[in-house]
CSV table of C-alpha atoms and ligand atoms in Angstrom, one decimal:
chain,number,residue,atom,x,y,z
U,566,UNK,CA,89.4,95.8,113.8
U,567,UNK,CA,92.5,95.6,115.9
U,568,UNK,CA,95.7,97.3,115.0
U,569,UNK,CA,98.9,96.7,117.0
U,570,UNK,CA,101.5,99.2,115.9
U,571,UNK,CA,105.0,99.1,117.4
U,572,UNK,CA,107.0,102.2,116.6
U,573,UNK,CA,110.5,102.7,117.8
U,574,UNK,CA,112.7,105.8,117.4
U,575,UNK,CA,116.2,104.8,116.7
U,576,UNK,CA,117.9,108.2,116.6
U,577,UNK,CA,120.9,108.4,118.9
U,578,UNK,CA,120.5,111.3,121.3
U,579,UNK,CA,123.3,113.9,121.2
U,580,UNK,CA,125.0,114.1,124.5
U,581,UNK,CA,125.3,117.7,125.7
U,582,UNK,CA,127.1,117.1,128.9
U,583,UNK,CA,128.9,120.0,130.6
U,584,UNK,CA,131.9,117.8,130.7
U,585,UNK,CA,132.0,117.5,127.0
U,586,UNK,CA,134.5,120.0,125.8
U,587,UNK,CA,135.4,118.8,122.4
U,588,UNK,CA,135.1,121.4,119.6
U,589,UNK,CA,133.4,119.2,117.1
U,590,UNK,CA,130.6,117.1,118.4
U,591,UNK,CA,130.9,113.4,117.8
U,592,UNK,CA,129.0,112.4,114.6
U,593,UNK,CA,125.6,111.0,115.2
U,594,UNK,CA,125.7,107.2,114.7
U,595,UNK,CA,123.3,106.3,111.9
U,596,UNK,CA,120.5,104.0,112.9
U,597,UNK,CA,120.1,100.7,111.2
U,598,UNK,CA,118.0,97.6,111.7
U,599,UNK,CA,115.4,95.3,110.2
U,600,UNK,CA,111.9,94.0,110.7
U,601,UNK,CA,110.7,90.5,109.5
U,602,UNK,CA,107.5,88.6,109.3
U,603,UNK,CA,106.5,85.0,108.9
U,604,UNK,CA,102.9,85.6,107.9
U,605,UNK,CA,99.7,87.0,109.4
U,606,UNK,CA,96.4,85.1,109.9
U,607,UNK,CA,94.5,83.2,112.5
U,608,UNK,CA,97.4,82.6,114.8
U,609,UNK,CA,96.0,81.7,118.3
U,610,UNK,CA,97.9,80.5,121.3
U,611,UNK,CA,95.5,77.7,121.8
U,612,UNK,CA,96.2,76.3,118.3
U,613,UNK,CA,99.9,76.1,118.7
U,614,UNK,CA,101.7,73.7,121.1
U,615,UNK,CA,104.5,75.1,123.3
U,616,UNK,CA,107.0,73.0,121.2
U,617,UNK,CA,105.8,74.4,117.9
U,618,UNK,CA,105.7,77.9,119.3
U,619,UNK,CA,109.4,77.5,120.4
U,620,UNK,CA,110.3,76.2,116.9
U,621,UNK,CA,108.7,79.3,115.3
U,622,UNK,CA,110.4,81.6,117.8
U,623,UNK,CA,113.8,80.0,117.2
U,624,UNK,CA,113.5,80.2,113.4
U,625,UNK,CA,112.3,83.8,113.4
U,626,UNK,CA,115.2,84.7,115.7
U,627,UNK,CA,117.6,82.9,113.5
U,628,UNK,CA,116.3,84.7,110.4
U,629,UNK,CA,116.2,88.1,112.1
U,630,UNK,CA,119.7,87.7,113.5
U,631,UNK,CA,121.2,86.5,110.1
U,632,UNK,CA,119.8,89.7,108.5
U,633,UNK,CA,121.0,91.8,111.4
U,634,UNK,CA,124.5,90.3,111.2
U,635,UNK,CA,124.8,91.5,107.6
U,636,UNK,CA,123.8,95.1,108.7
U,637,UNK,CA,126.1,95.0,111.7
U,638,UNK,CA,129.2,94.3,109.6
U,639,UNK,CA,128.3,97.2,107.2
U,640,UNK,CA,126.5,95.0,104.6
U,641,UNK,CA,123.7,96.3,102.4
U,642,UNK,CA,120.0,96.3,103.2
U,643,UNK,CA,119.5,94.1,100.1
U,644,UNK,CA,121.9,91.4,101.4
U,645,UNK,CA,120.3,91.6,104.8
U,646,UNK,CA,116.8,91.0,103.4
U,647,UNK,CA,118.0,88.1,101.3
U,648,UNK,CA,119.8,86.5,104.3
U,649,UNK,CA,116.7,86.7,106.5
U,650,UNK,CA,114.3,85.5,103.8
U,651,UNK,CA,116.4,82.5,102.7
U,652,UNK,CA,116.3,81.1,106.2
U,653,UNK,CA,112.6,81.2,106.3
U,654,UNK,CA,112.2,79.9,102.8
U,655,UNK,CA,114.4,76.9,103.8
U,656,UNK,CA,112.2,76.2,106.9
U,657,UNK,CA,109.1,74.0,106.4
U,658,UNK,CA,107.4,76.1,109.1
U,659,UNK,CA,106.6,78.9,106.8
U,660,UNK,CA,104.6,79.3,103.6
U,661,UNK,CA,107.5,80.1,101.4
U,662,UNK,CA,110.1,77.8,99.7
U,663,UNK,CA,110.1,74.4,101.5
U,664,UNK,CA,106.8,73.9,103.2
U,665,UNK,CA,104.8,76.3,100.9
U,666,UNK,CA,101.1,75.8,100.6
U,667,UNK,CA,99.7,73.8,97.7
U,668,UNK,CA,97.5,74.9,94.8
U,669,UNK,CA,94.4,73.0,93.9
U,670,UNK,CA,96.4,70.4,92.0
U,671,UNK,CA,98.7,69.7,95.0
U,672,UNK,CA,101.6,71.7,93.4
U,673,UNK,CA,103.6,74.4,95.1
U,674,UNK,CA,103.8,77.6,93.0
U,675,UNK,CA,105.9,80.3,94.5
U,676,UNK,CA,106.0,84.1,94.3
U,677,UNK,CA,108.7,86.4,95.5
U,678,UNK,CA,109.9,90.0,95.1
U,679,UNK,CA,112.7,92.3,96.1
U,680,UNK,CA,113.1,96.1,95.9
U,681,UNK,CA,116.2,98.3,96.4
U,682,UNK,CA,115.2,101.6,98.0
U,683,UNK,CA,118.5,103.3,96.8
U,684,UNK,CA,117.8,102.9,93.1
U,685,UNK,CA,114.2,101.8,93.1
U,686,UNK,CA,115.3,98.8,91.1
U,687,UNK,CA,113.0,95.8,91.6
U,688,UNK,CA,112.7,92.2,90.7
U,689,UNK,CA,110.0,89.6,91.1
U,690,UNK,CA,109.0,86.0,90.1
U,691,UNK,CA,105.6,84.5,90.1
U,692,UNK,CA,104.2,80.9,89.9
U,693,UNK,CA,107.6,79.3,89.8
U,694,UNK,CA,107.7,75.6,90.7
U,695,UNK,CA,111.3,74.6,90.7
U,696,UNK,CA,113.3,77.4,92.2
U,697,UNK,CA,114.6,76.5,95.7
U,698,UNK,CA,114.9,80.1,96.9
U,699,UNK,CA,112.6,82.3,94.8
U,700,UNK,CA,113.9,85.5,96.6
U,701,UNK,CA,117.3,84.9,95.0
U,702,UNK,CA,115.7,84.6,91.5
U,703,UNK,CA,113.8,87.8,92.2
U,704,UNK,CA,117.2,89.4,92.8
U,705,UNK,CA,118.6,88.0,89.6
U,706,UNK,CA,115.6,89.4,87.7
U,707,UNK,CA,116.3,92.8,89.3
U,708,UNK,CA,120.1,92.7,88.6
U,709,UNK,CA,120.5,90.7,85.5
U,710,UNK,CA,117.5,91.3,83.3
U,711,UNK,CA,115.8,94.4,81.9
U,712,UNK,CA,112.5,93.3,83.4
U,713,UNK,CA,110.8,93.5,86.8
U,714,UNK,CA,108.5,90.5,86.9
U,715,UNK,CA,109.0,87.1,85.3
U,716,UNK,CA,106.4,84.3,85.7
U,717,UNK,CA,106.1,80.5,85.4
U,718,UNK,CA,108.2,78.6,82.8
U,719,UNK,CA,109.8,81.8,81.5
U,720,UNK,CA,111.1,82.7,84.9
U,721,UNK,CA,112.5,79.1,85.2
U,722,UNK,CA,114.1,79.4,81.8
U,723,UNK,CA,115.8,82.6,82.9
U,724,UNK,CA,116.9,80.9,86.1
U,725,UNK,CA,118.6,78.1,84.1
U,726,UNK,CA,120.3,80.7,81.9
U,727,UNK,CA,121.6,82.4,85.0
U,728,UNK,CA,123.0,79.1,86.4
U,729,UNK,CA,120.3,78.3,89.0
U,730,UNK,CA,119.9,74.6,89.7
U,731,UNK,CA,116.3,73.5,89.5
U,732,UNK,CA,114.7,71.3,92.2
U,733,UNK,CA,111.8,69.0,91.8
U,734,UNK,CA,108.5,70.3,93.1
U,735,UNK,CA,108.4,67.5,95.7
U,736,UNK,CA,111.2,69.3,97.5
U,737,UNK,CA,108.7,72.0,98.6
U,738,UNK,CA,105.8,69.6,99.4
U,739,UNK,CA,105.2,68.6,103.0
U,740,UNK,CA,102.6,66.3,104.6
U,741,UNK,CA,101.2,69.2,106.7
U,742,UNK,CA,100.4,71.2,103.6
U,743,UNK,CA,98.9,68.2,101.9
U,744,UNK,CA,96.6,67.7,104.8
U,745,UNK,CA,95.7,71.4,104.8
U,746,UNK,CA,94.9,71.1,101.1
U,747,UNK,CA,92.6,68.1,101.6
U,748,UNK,CA,90.8,69.9,104.4
U,749,UNK,CA,90.4,73.1,102.3
U,750,UNK,CA,89.0,71.1,99.5
U,751,UNK,CA,86.6,69.3,101.8
U,752,UNK,CA,85.4,72.6,103.2
U,753,UNK,CA,85.0,74.0,99.7
U,754,UNK,CA,83.0,71.1,98.6
U,755,UNK,CA,80.8,71.3,101.7
U,756,UNK,CA,80.3,75.0,101.1
U,757,UNK,CA,79.2,74.4,97.5
U,758,UNK,CA,76.7,71.7,98.5
U,759,UNK,CA,75.4,73.9,101.3
U,760,UNK,CA,76.3,71.3,103.9
U,761,UNK,CA,78.3,71.7,107.1
U,762,UNK,CA,81.5,69.6,107.1
U,763,UNK,CA,81.7,66.6,109.4
U,764,UNK,CA,84.4,68.4,111.5
U,765,UNK,CA,82.1,71.1,112.9
U,766,UNK,CA,78.5,69.7,112.6
U,767,UNK,CA,77.1,72.2,115.1
U,768,UNK,CA,79.6,75.0,115.6
U,769,UNK,CA,78.2,78.0,113.7
U,770,UNK,CA,80.9,79.5,111.4
U,771,UNK,CA,83.8,77.4,112.6
U,772,UNK,CA,84.2,75.7,109.2
U,773,UNK,CA,84.8,79.2,107.8
U,774,UNK,CA,87.3,79.9,110.6
U,775,UNK,CA,89.0,76.6,109.9
U,776,UNK,CA,89.2,77.4,106.2
U,777,UNK,CA,90.7,80.8,107.0
U,778,UNK,CA,93.2,79.2,109.4
U,779,UNK,CA,94.5,76.7,106.9
U,780,UNK,CA,94.2,78.7,103.7
U,781,UNK,CA,96.8,81.3,104.3
U,782,UNK,CA,99.5,82.2,106.7
U,783,UNK,CA,103.2,81.9,106.8
U,784,UNK,CA,104.3,84.1,104.0
U,785,UNK,CA,107.7,85.6,104.8
U,786,UNK,CA,109.3,89.0,104.4
U,787,UNK,CA,111.8,91.5,105.6
U,788,UNK,CA,112.5,95.2,105.4
U,789,UNK,CA,115.9,96.6,106.3
U,790,UNK,CA,117.8,99.9,106.7
U,791,UNK,CA,121.6,99.6,106.4
U,792,UNK,CA,124.4,101.8,107.9
U,793,UNK,CA,124.5,103.8,104.6
U,794,UNK,CA,120.9,104.8,104.9
U,795,UNK,CA,119.8,102.4,102.2
U,796,UNK,CA,116.4,100.7,102.5
U,797,UNK,CA,115.3,97.4,100.9
U,798,UNK,CA,112.4,95.0,101.2
U,799,UNK,CA,111.6,91.5,100.1
U,800,UNK,CA,108.7,89.0,100.3
U,801,UNK,CA,108.3,85.3,99.5
U,802,UNK,CA,105.3,83.1,99.5
U,803,UNK,CA,103.5,80.0,98.3
U,804,UNK,CA,100.3,82.1,98.2
U,805,UNK,CA,97.0,80.5,99.4
U,806,UNK,CA,96.1,76.9,99.9
U,807,UNK,CA,94.0,75.5,97.1
U,808,UNK,CA,94.6,78.5,94.8
U,809,UNK,CA,93.5,78.1,91.2
U,810,UNK,CA,94.1,79.1,87.6
U,811,UNK,CA,97.6,80.6,87.8
U,812,UNK,CA,96.5,82.8,90.8
U,813,UNK,CA,99.2,85.3,91.7
U,814,UNK,CA,99.0,87.2,95.0
U,815,UNK,CA,100.4,90.5,96.2
U,816,UNK,CA,103.9,89.2,97.2
U,817,UNK,CA,105.5,89.5,93.8
U,818,UNK,CA,103.6,92.7,93.0
U,819,UNK,CA,105.9,95.7,93.6
U,820,UNK,CA,103.8,98.4,95.4
U,821,UNK,CA,101.4,95.8,96.8
U,822,UNK,CA,103.4,93.2,98.8
U,823,UNK,CA,106.8,94.9,98.6
U,824,UNK,CA,108.1,98.4,98.3
U,825,UNK,CA,111.3,100.4,99.2
U,826,UNK,CA,112.3,103.9,98.6
U,827,UNK,CA,115.2,105.6,100.4
U,828,UNK,CA,113.2,108.8,100.6
U,829,UNK,CA,110.6,107.2,102.8
U,830,UNK,CA,110.4,103.5,103.9
U,831,UNK,CA,110.7,99.8,103.1
U,832,UNK,CA,107.6,97.6,103.5
U,833,UNK,CA,106.8,93.8,103.2
U,834,UNK,CA,103.2,92.7,103.5
U,835,UNK,CA,101.4,89.5,104.3
U,836,UNK,CA,97.7,88.8,104.2
U,837,UNK,CA,94.8,88.3,101.8
U,838,UNK,CA,96.7,89.2,98.7
U,839,UNK,CA,93.8,90.2,96.5
U,840,UNK,CA,93.0,93.0,98.9
U,841,UNK,CA,96.6,94.0,99.3
U,842,UNK,CA,96.9,94.4,95.5
U,843,UNK,CA,93.7,96.4,95.3
U,844,UNK,CA,94.8,98.7,98.0
U,845,UNK,CA,98.4,99.0,96.7
U,846,UNK,CA,99.4,98.6,100.4
U,847,UNK,CA,103.2,98.8,100.3
U,848,UNK,CA,103.3,101.8,98.0
U,849,UNK,CA,100.4,103.5,99.7
U,850,UNK,CA,102.4,103.6,103.0
U,851,UNK,CA,105.4,105.2,101.2
U,852,UNK,CA,103.2,107.6,99.3
U,853,UNK,CA,101.5,108.8,102.5
U,854,UNK,CA,104.9,109.6,103.9
U,855,UNK,CA,106.2,111.2,100.8
U,856,UNK,CA,103.1,113.4,99.9
U,857,UNK,CA,101.7,114.1,103.3
U,858,UNK,CA,104.6,113.6,105.7
U,859,UNK,CA,102.5,111.0,107.6
U,860,UNK,CA,104.6,109.2,110.2
U,861,UNK,CA,105.4,105.5,109.3
U,862,UNK,CA,103.1,103.9,111.9
U,863,UNK,CA,100.1,106.1,111.1
U,864,UNK,CA,100.7,105.5,107.4
U,865,UNK,CA,100.9,101.7,107.9
U,866,UNK,CA,97.7,101.7,110.0
U,867,UNK,CA,95.8,103.8,107.4
U,868,UNK,CA,96.8,101.4,104.6
U,869,UNK,CA,95.6,98.4,106.7
U,870,UNK,CA,92.4,100.2,107.4
U,871,UNK,CA,91.8,100.5,103.7
U,872,UNK,CA,92.4,96.7,103.3
U,873,UNK,CA,89.9,96.1,106.1
U,874,UNK,CA,87.3,98.4,104.5
U,875,UNK,CA,87.6,96.4,101.3
U,876,UNK,CA,87.0,93.2,103.3
U,877,UNK,CA,90.6,91.9,103.6
U,878,UNK,CA,93.0,91.4,106.4
U,879,UNK,CA,96.7,90.9,107.1
U,880,UNK,CA,99.7,92.9,108.3
U,881,UNK,CA,102.9,94.7,107.3
U,882,UNK,CA,106.4,95.1,108.6
U,883,UNK,CA,108.0,98.4,107.8
U,884,UNK,CA,111.1,100.5,108.6
U,885,UNK,CA,111.6,104.1,107.5
U,886,UNK,CA,114.7,106.1,106.6
U,887,UNK,CA,115.2,107.3,110.2
U,888,UNK,CA,114.9,103.8,111.6
U,889,UNK,CA,111.4,104.0,112.9
U,890,UNK,CA,109.5,100.7,112.6
U,891,UNK,CA,105.9,99.6,112.5
U,892,UNK,CA,104.5,96.0,112.5
U,893,UNK,CA,100.7,96.4,112.6
U,894,UNK,CA,98.3,93.6,111.7
U,895,UNK,CA,94.5,93.2,111.9
U,896,UNK,CA,94.5,89.4,112.1
U,897,UNK,CA,94.7,87.6,115.4
U,898,UNK,CA,98.4,87.1,115.1
U,899,UNK,CA,101.4,87.6,112.9
U,900,UNK,CA,104.8,85.9,113.2
U,901,UNK,CA,107.2,88.9,113.4
U,902,UNK,CA,110.4,90.2,114.8
U,903,UNK,CA,112.8,93.2,114.7
U,904,UNK,CA,116.3,94.1,115.7
U,905,UNK,CA,117.6,97.6,115.8
U,906,UNK,CA,121.0,99.2,116.3
U,907,UNK,CA,119.6,100.9,119.5
U,908,UNK,CA,119.6,97.4,121.0
U,909,UNK,CA,115.8,97.0,120.8
U,910,UNK,CA,114.7,93.6,119.6
U,911,UNK,CA,111.8,91.2,119.8
U,912,UNK,CA,110.2,88.1,118.3
U,913,UNK,CA,106.4,87.9,118.7
U,914,UNK,CA,103.6,85.7,117.3
U,915,UNK,CA,100.3,86.5,118.9
U,916,UNK,CA,98.3,89.7,119.3
U,917,UNK,CA,97.4,91.2,122.7
U,918,UNK,CA,94.7,89.1,124.5
X,1531,LIG,N1,99.8,87.5,100.7
X,1531,LIG,C1,100.0,86.2,100.4
X,1531,LIG,C2,99.1,85.9,99.1
X,1531,LIG,O1,98.0,86.3,99.1
X,1531,LIG,C3,99.5,85.2,101.4
X,1531,LIG,C4,100.0,85.5,102.8
X,1531,LIG,O2,100.6,86.6,103.1
X,1531,LIG,O3,99.7,84.7,103.7
X,1531,LIG,O4,99.6,85.2,98.3
């Protein structure tokens, strides 16, 4: 298993120059910043054209900078998360909102969640089919209902009551995802009948790899720390290609795909959702920090190791109350980025060679 943590300390050093004669030291500038992801999975350089890579980088940068702009002007971590996630939901590149993967019936069913680290309020929606930006409905559930998670038709009824316009499911559907669904169903049928698919007649397990490649990646998420020391996290996804029977993944499950607590950290996860639910990944990272004082990067790596031990994979993006960040993953790549008030920033896609 490979883990690629990036941890950055944002604290501003106190200048103790001999020339500094002021009686009261200048107040320490509070760190702020955000981390984003656009999904983890089999993301290999050789599978992505330079043009597509440039498109991903540009969209990740746009999302990251939109969230950062909110923080920079003193806005809340919650608003920053929403700003970043909406841009990725609106882009057909990612498996969230427009361009989400399709279930076995060729329908896009979307999951999203949001958590406020200041109050530990949370909102989530699951299996919605007609909400253009599910992250905004997750916020409405958090702020305008007494519930945390609303699913399916009920969630859409609530959306209408709250004045959300509904879109037709065809808005989310793209040719690329239809092709992936067909491919996944061919591979599934070949697997059931014990035959190798025509695509890889003599290539060992490459059908399996192909299935993994197309079945899940592109979930989006963001975790942010604002200038007031408030943390927030949000995640949005179409789930897994060819998912069945009302399947709901980790993204709308508070404590699995999303968690935020001002006492510790904010986390958004991506990966094989069933395993992230079973390992309570996002809460586990915060709990290790709270109960044991484990540093953020070590806690995130340990949580992913638990996922790997169960047989799953994926990644997380996290930021803690002091502005440290970690973006580990145990897949071949993860679309990811960060921008911090120290000036540190990056957008990356692949793992180290
Ligand atoms: N975690 C998402 C799910 O299982 C998928 C992903 O992150 O790619 O629904």
